[in-house]
Amino acid sequence: MSIKSSLEAIKSTLPPSIKLVAVSKFHGNDSIMEAYNAGQRLFGESRVQELNRKQVALPEDIEWHLIGHLQTNKIKTIVPYIHTIQSIDSWKLLVEIDKFASKVNRIINCLLEIYIAEENSKYGLSFEDCKNLLEKEDWRSLKNIQIAGVMGMATNTEDESIIRKEFKNLKNYFEELKSSYFEKDSNFREISMGMSHDYKIAIEEGSTIVRVGTSIFGEREY
Ligand SMILES: *Cc1c(COP(=O)(O)O)cnc(C)c1O
């Protein structure tokens, strides 16, 4: 199937309120342009260098999402254009993003990456860490970031009941954070969950952003 028809097939199954981030990591600019010409504007990348290379070469109205681990020494290279950083896993990262974003006078959307999978993930916050961060740190004073929601990845398994349970957990975490810290903040609204093999389950469990790569662009060649 072409990128255009894959994209259309996926979009036809998504409720209109759900955002589709096309995960283009390891795929070339020509593939991204195929999706762009089919109307896609939200793209996600995992690695900063690859993202920067693509961003300068591709149309300016692409809304870029970083979905992979971010090292503090690379923040300043993406801050002039990044729309959302979905992979916030420390307080220090928020502070540094805010610092660089203030220099370019931008407000950057940030999602708290919470681990929900059985396998212990290398990155991300536990729900406990996440609550502690919001409880103890002075995040409301960071004027150039907007904490816009949560992101999570389910266990890579064929067992739908495990995936569903983990997505339910993330949804519950979101609701708990919302009522404890963001009750009056309508910008805290995103639950980014669901990839190629599990986005349909994620939508049933309340996802607002799905991140789909393989089902749009085909297998990645590493
Ligand atoms: C690569 C990646 C995706 C997309 O995965 P596919 O299985 O290709 O759809 C989604 N989210 C994150 C965080 C990723 O790293």
Coordinates of C-alpha atoms and ligand atoms in Angstrom, one line a residue:
M1 CA 0.0 0.0 0.0
S2 CA 1.2 3.5 -0.7
I3 CA 1.9 5.9 2.2
K4 CA -1.1 8.0 1.1
S5 CA -3.6 5.1 1.1
S6 CA -2.2 3.7 4.4
L7 CA -2.6 7.2 6.0
E8 CA -6.2 7.4 4.6
A9 CA -7.0 4.0 5.9
I10 CA -5.9 4.9 9.4
K11 CA -7.5 8.3 9.4
S12 CA -10.9 6.7 8.4
T13 CA -10.8 4.7 11.6
L14 CA -9.9 7.6 13.9
P15 CA -12.6 9.7 15.6
P16 CA -12.1 13.3 14.4
S17 CA -11.0 14.7 17.8
I18 CA -8.0 12.3 17.9
K19 CA -4.6 13.6 16.7
L20 CA -2.5 11.4 14.6
V21 CA 1.3 11.9 14.9
A22 CA 3.0 10.2 11.9
V23 CA 6.2 8.7 13.4
S24 CA 8.7 9.2 10.6
K25 CA 12.0 8.1 12.4
F26 CA 14.4 6.3 10.1
H27 CA 12.3 7.2 7.0
G28 CA 13.5 9.7 4.4
N29 CA 12.2 13.1 3.5
D30 CA 10.6 11.8 0.4
S31 CA 8.4 9.5 2.5
I32 CA 7.6 12.4 4.8
M33 CA 6.6 14.5 1.8
E34 CA 4.4 11.8 0.5
A35 CA 2.5 11.9 3.8
Y36 CA 2.6 15.7 3.8
N37 CA 1.1 15.9 0.3
A38 CA -1.7 13.6 1.5
G39 CA -2.5 16.3 4.1
Q40 CA -0.5 15.0 7.2
R41 CA 1.0 17.8 9.3
L42 CA 1.9 16.2 12.6
F43 CA 5.1 14.2 12.6
G44 CA 7.1 12.5 15.4
E45 CA 10.8 11.8 15.7
S46 CA 12.8 10.0 18.4
R47 CA 16.3 11.4 17.9
V48 CA 17.2 15.1 18.0
Q49 CA 19.9 15.0 15.3
E50 CA 17.6 13.3 12.8
L51 CA 14.8 15.7 13.7
N52 CA 16.9 18.8 13.2
R53 CA 18.2 17.5 9.8
K54 CA 14.6 16.9 8.6
Q55 CA 13.1 20.1 10.0
V56 CA 15.4 22.4 8.0
A57 CA 14.7 20.6 4.8
L58 CA 10.9 20.2 5.1
P59 CA 7.9 22.6 5.1
E60 CA 7.6 25.0 7.9
D61 CA 4.1 24.3 8.8
I62 CA 4.9 20.8 10.0
E63 CA 4.0 20.4 13.7
W64 CA 7.0 18.4 15.1
H65 CA 6.7 16.2 18.1
L66 CA 9.7 14.7 19.9
I67 CA 8.8 11.3 21.2
G68 CA 12.3 10.0 22.3
H69 CA 14.6 10.7 25.1
L70 CA 16.0 14.2 25.2
Q71 CA 19.4 15.1 26.6
T72 CA 19.6 18.5 28.2
N73 CA 22.6 19.5 26.0
K74 CA 20.4 19.2 22.9
I75 CA 17.4 21.2 24.0
K76 CA 18.5 24.5 22.5
T77 CA 18.7 23.0 19.0
I78 CA 15.0 22.1 18.9
V79 CA 13.5 24.8 21.0
P80 CA 13.1 27.3 18.1
Y81 CA 10.6 25.2 16.3
I82 CA 9.4 22.1 18.3
H83 CA 5.7 22.0 19.0
T84 CA 5.5 19.3 21.6
I85 CA 8.1 17.3 23.6
Q86 CA 6.3 14.1 24.6
S87 CA 9.1 12.6 26.5
I88 CA 9.5 14.6 29.7
D89 CA 11.1 12.4 32.3
S90 CA 12.7 14.8 34.8
W91 CA 12.3 18.1 36.6
K92 CA 15.6 19.2 35.3
L93 CA 14.5 18.8 31.7
L94 CA 11.4 21.0 32.3
V95 CA 13.6 23.7 33.8
E96 CA 16.1 23.6 31.0
I97 CA 13.4 23.6 28.3
D98 CA 11.8 26.6 29.9
K99 CA 15.1 28.4 30.1
F100 CA 15.8 28.0 26.4
A101 CA 12.2 28.6 25.3
S102 CA 12.1 31.9 27.1
K103 CA 15.1 33.1 25.1
V104 CA 13.2 32.5 21.8
N105 CA 10.0 33.7 23.3
R106 CA 8.0 30.5 22.8
I107 CA 5.8 28.3 24.9
I108 CA 6.5 24.6 24.4
N109 CA 4.0 21.8 25.1
C110 CA 5.4 19.1 27.3
L111 CA 3.9 15.7 28.0
L112 CA 5.0 13.8 31.1
E113 CA 6.2 10.3 30.1
I114 CA 4.9 7.8 32.5
Y115 CA 5.8 4.1 32.4
I116 CA 3.0 1.8 32.4
A117 CA 4.5 -1.4 30.8
E118 CA 5.5 -4.5 32.7
E119 CA 9.0 -4.5 31.4
N120 CA 11.0 -1.8 33.2
S121 CA 11.5 1.0 30.8
K122 CA 14.8 2.8 30.7
Y123 CA 13.1 6.2 30.4
G124 CA 10.0 7.8 31.8
L125 CA 8.6 8.5 35.3
S126 CA 6.8 6.2 37.6
F127 CA 3.4 7.6 38.6
E128 CA 4.8 8.2 42.0
D129 CA 7.7 10.2 40.6
C130 CA 5.3 12.1 38.6
K131 CA 3.1 13.1 41.5
N132 CA 6.1 14.0 43.6
L133 CA 7.4 16.3 40.8
L134 CA 4.1 18.1 40.6
E135 CA 3.8 18.3 44.4
K136 CA 7.2 19.4 45.3
E137 CA 8.5 21.4 42.4
D138 CA 7.6 25.0 41.4
W139 CA 6.5 24.1 37.9
R140 CA 3.9 26.8 37.8
S141 CA 6.6 29.4 37.7
L142 CA 7.9 28.0 34.4
K143 CA 6.2 30.4 32.0
N144 CA 7.6 29.0 28.7
I145 CA 6.4 25.5 29.0
Q146 CA 2.9 24.2 29.1
I147 CA 2.4 20.8 30.8
A148 CA -0.2 19.5 28.3
G149 CA -0.8 15.9 29.4
V150 CA 0.8 12.5 29.6
M151 CA 2.4 9.9 27.3
G152 CA 2.9 6.2 27.7
M153 CA 3.8 3.0 26.0
A154 CA 2.2 -0.3 26.7
T155 CA 4.0 -3.6 26.9
N156 CA 5.0 -5.1 23.6
T157 CA 2.8 -8.2 23.7
E158 CA 0.1 -10.0 21.8
D159 CA -2.0 -10.2 24.9
E160 CA -4.7 -7.5 24.5
S161 CA -5.8 -7.7 28.1
I162 CA -2.4 -6.5 29.3
I163 CA -2.3 -3.7 26.8
R164 CA -5.8 -2.6 27.7
K165 CA -5.0 -2.7 31.4
E166 CA -2.0 -0.5 31.0
F167 CA -3.8 2.0 28.9
K168 CA -6.6 2.1 31.5
N169 CA -3.9 2.9 34.1
L170 CA -2.5 5.8 32.1
K171 CA -6.0 7.2 31.6
N172 CA -6.6 7.0 35.4
Y173 CA -3.2 8.6 36.1
F174 CA -4.2 11.4 33.8
E175 CA -7.5 11.9 35.5
E176 CA -5.9 11.9 38.9
L177 CA -3.2 14.5 37.9
K178 CA -5.9 16.6 36.2
S179 CA -8.1 16.8 39.3
S180 CA -5.1 17.3 41.7
Y181 CA -3.1 19.9 39.8
F182 CA -4.8 21.0 36.6
E183 CA -8.4 21.4 37.4
K184 CA -8.6 24.9 36.0
D185 CA -6.1 24.4 33.2
S186 CA -7.9 23.4 30.0
N187 CA -4.5 23.0 28.3
F188 CA -3.8 19.8 30.3
R189 CA -5.8 17.6 28.1
E190 CA -3.6 15.1 26.1
I191 CA -3.2 11.4 26.6
S192 CA -0.7 10.2 24.1
M193 CA -1.0 6.4 23.8
G194 CA -1.2 3.9 21.0
M195 CA 1.2 2.8 18.3
S196 CA 0.8 0.8 15.1
H197 CA -0.1 -2.5 16.8
D198 CA -2.3 -1.1 19.6
Y199 CA -3.7 2.3 18.7
K200 CA -7.2 0.9 18.3
I201 CA -7.2 -0.3 21.9
A202 CA -5.7 3.0 23.0
I203 CA -8.6 4.9 21.4
E204 CA -11.1 2.7 23.1
E205 CA -9.4 3.5 26.4
G206 CA -9.4 7.3 26.0
S207 CA -6.3 8.2 23.9
T208 CA -6.2 11.8 22.5
I209 CA -3.0 11.4 20.5
V210 CA -1.9 8.2 18.7
R211 CA 1.7 7.8 17.4
V212 CA 1.8 5.6 14.4
G213 CA 4.9 4.8 12.3
T214 CA 5.1 1.3 10.8
S215 CA 1.5 1.2 9.6
I216 CA 2.0 4.4 7.6
F217 CA 5.6 4.2 6.4
G218 CA 6.3 0.5 6.5
E219 CA 9.0 -1.3 8.4
R220 CA 12.0 0.8 9.5
E221 CA 15.5 -0.2 8.3
Y222 CA 17.9 0.4 11.1
Ligands
LIG1 C1 8.8 4.4 17.2 C2 7.8 4.9 18.2 C3 6.4 4.9 17.8 C4 5.8 4.3 16.5 O1 5.9 2.9 16.6 P1 5.2 2.0 15.4 O2 5.1 0.7 16.0 O3 6.2 2.1 14.2 O4 3.9 2.6 15.1 C5 5.5 5.4 18.8 N1 5.9 5.9 19.9 C6 7.2 5.9 20.3 C7 7.6 6.5 21.6 C8 8.2 5.4 19.4 O5 9.5 5.5 19.8

